[in-house]
Amino acid sequence: MVNGDRTLGRMSICWIAKNKPAPEVPLGKPRLEHLFRMTSIVSMCVRTQRLSTLATILLILLSCVGCGKRPQGFGHDAAVVENVVLVTIDTLRADHVGCFGYQSVRTGHLDSLAARGTRFAQAVTPVPLTLPSHASILTGTYPFFHGVRDMGGFVLQESPPTLATLLSRGGFHTAAFVGSVTLDHRYGVNRGFDTYDDEMPPAEAQPGPRKPERRAGAVVDHTLAWLATRPVGKFFVWVHFFDPHSPYDPPQPFRAQYAGRPYDGEIAYTDAQLGRLLEAIRDQGVSDRTLFVVMADHGESLGEHGESTHGIFLYDAAMHIPLIIAGPGVPAGQVIQGQVRSIAVMPTILAAVKVTSGDHLQGVSLWPLIEGRGDLFPEDRFALMETIYPRTHLGWSELRAVRTKEWKYIQAPQEELYNLLTDPTESRNAVKSDVAVTQRFKTVLSGALGEASHDLMLHPSTIPAEVRQELASLGYVSAGVGQPIKLDQSRPDPKMRVDLLPSFEAAITFMGQQQYERALPLLQTVVKADPTNPLFYLRLAFCYQSVNNTDAETKTYERAVQHHVETDEMLNRLGNLLLEARNYRRARTAFERALQLNPEHGESMKNLAICLFELGQLQESEKAFRTLLEHGSTQGPAHYGIGLIRLKQSRRSEAASEFQQAVQLDPKLWDAWFNLGICYHEIGKRQEAVRCLEEFSRGAPPEQFPQSIKQARALITRLQKAKS
Ligand SMILES: [Zn+2]
């Protein structure tokens, strides 16, 4: 029944929706960020209550560490700041910026901004992932507080307030222009912006309704258009440049100028576009009343510690970010050497414009540092860090860390301690040689997160297929939605498994070149070495599918199930294989399990409905098809399925009505055209029957429907003869 051309009685039953998914096009580098939890659909699992408790624990502990009093009020007496411009440059390593000491790239605009303002030599992000990091910048809080722990499936909730909501309440016109779908408004980072421009350009090629990113030039064009027509009054604009993020693809002339170094080429290009933005603001005559904050959301590992991009590790390659602040009251040419955190940006901006923040902020204003009035309080000299990406994407342990100017302690199955002053590349683990320091930081970290950090459950959430596809095209490939996740560091240590990634990446490249025989042994090796990695199973199964080894493909999914790392996607694919083999009972179990993991998985729901139909459970099948009717993209197949059920019940007129709705919604549902023609014939509507059968025989692909096309043509001839 999967292959289209078969009959049930006199009716052709060929499920137009192909049960076997097409081999997925390998998506470049396996930069895989997880797609759990799309809370616009499913509410956040980690309740705000719990997060508030955690935050309280953190604040109490850190207050104890510091035993100091936080500054009250705005703590900033400088000249009047009317406007605020926040620029975040995605994936920009601090040490790839000219003013941070890098000689091999031209970043003249960043450098001149630093020359007229203050540069922070040691700014850090709490998380090496785009969406969580921006949520931290925009709320002044850590990910475990604001709840956006990972990419895709996490949404910023109504609380805490964002920088934009507070500035908007403070009378600012607010606008944001972002460079990628990773910051789509559906993830909640649009809160408080009057204008939120996340329009990506349409895709040049199918599939995909839009591109997942746009160049800095387009982002600046849109920003300048807004600036030119903005309402009178003070404004806050956030501009996000995505260009340095992989895939590295600088436009000319930067591609030629940085041949062989496309990451640097993207940085130089972005700097040039930053220049356009700064120039436009200068031309408006408001530069001297505008506070500029330019920073990155995280860095890029570029192969350090075995990681090519970012997300897996908490080393400085990905955690150390550039931060430059310039504007009224900011001393020119100043460099602050102490460690500062990106969660300090929001309180710093609020202090500059004298807008109160409420008491939820975990970052503190940097104005005492900027104005040379004092140092940070001791509790603010600790930076907490985390990444759950290894756990959610690769089945490895999540990581947590605490960093000071001198030290970084990383909590992992095998813990790490680095003296950043003597070992800035974090290559000599000092856990055993500096036992007292290790113990001190362990206490800080466990106190900050509390016992809750050891039984924190994250529940996988759903994400629309098109969003999954968009993120995948940026390298954020996940194996799908899996089991609820317990953050207990019980999985393999990422640093002990990261050496498998080059083989995995090579296999993905081979698959992209259709060299499956070369990819296969690499994937077999990584699965063997890392048997609880869902992504490795999925790719191995794709590879078997590509060489038509159905048996090995089925066994690969079954092994993933045995190791308890199955996802909605895997179970749906396993179910499809069982469906093809007409093993309906086992297929049904697989689809039901997929739907338990992700009730929004439309493909699984459709396939379950087909399975139930084949098992003769028409009532249950219809119920499943009716559920599908609620999914916009699957309504056509749902009407088709209900039509088939009506046929089985010998309710031909009703069947015709369902088929009619199916082809209206989806004119390429060829099975529905065929069956509609037959139905009309049987209820005596000859003219309609001929029209539908002609539509079918003209449009249906002959290789897919050889028999049905013959039958249709024969019937058309008969009907036309009968007419004459
Ligand atoms: Zn990013």
Coordinates of N, CA and C and ligand atoms in Angstrom, one line a residue, residues 90-91 129-130 134 242 245 297-298 310 476, ligand 1:
D90 N 26.5 37.9 16.1 CA 26.5 36.5 16.4 C 27.8 35.8 16.2
T91 N 28.2 34.9 17.2 CA 29.3 34.0 17.0 C 30.7 34.7 16.8
L129 N 24.9 29.6 23.2 CA 23.9 29.3 22.2 C 23.1 30.6 21.9
T130 N 22.7 30.8 20.7 CA 22.2 32.1 20.3 C 20.9 32.5 21.1
H134 N 20.9 35.4 24.0 CA 20.1 36.7 23.8 C 19.1 36.9 24.8
F242 N 24.0 38.1 12.0 CA 24.2 36.7 12.1 C 25.4 36.2 11.3
H245 N 28.2 33.5 12.0 CA 27.7 32.1 12.3 C 27.9 31.2 11.1
D297 N 27.0 37.3 21.1 CA 26.2 36.4 22.0 C 27.1 35.3 22.5
H298 N 28.0 34.9 21.7 CA 29.0 33.8 22.1 C 30.1 33.8 21.1
H310 N 30.1 25.9 18.1 CA 29.8 26.2 19.5 C 28.6 25.4 20.0
Y476 N 21.7 23.4 12.9 CA 21.1 23.0 14.2 C 20.2 21.7 14.0
Ligands
ZN1 ZN 24.6 32.8 18.3

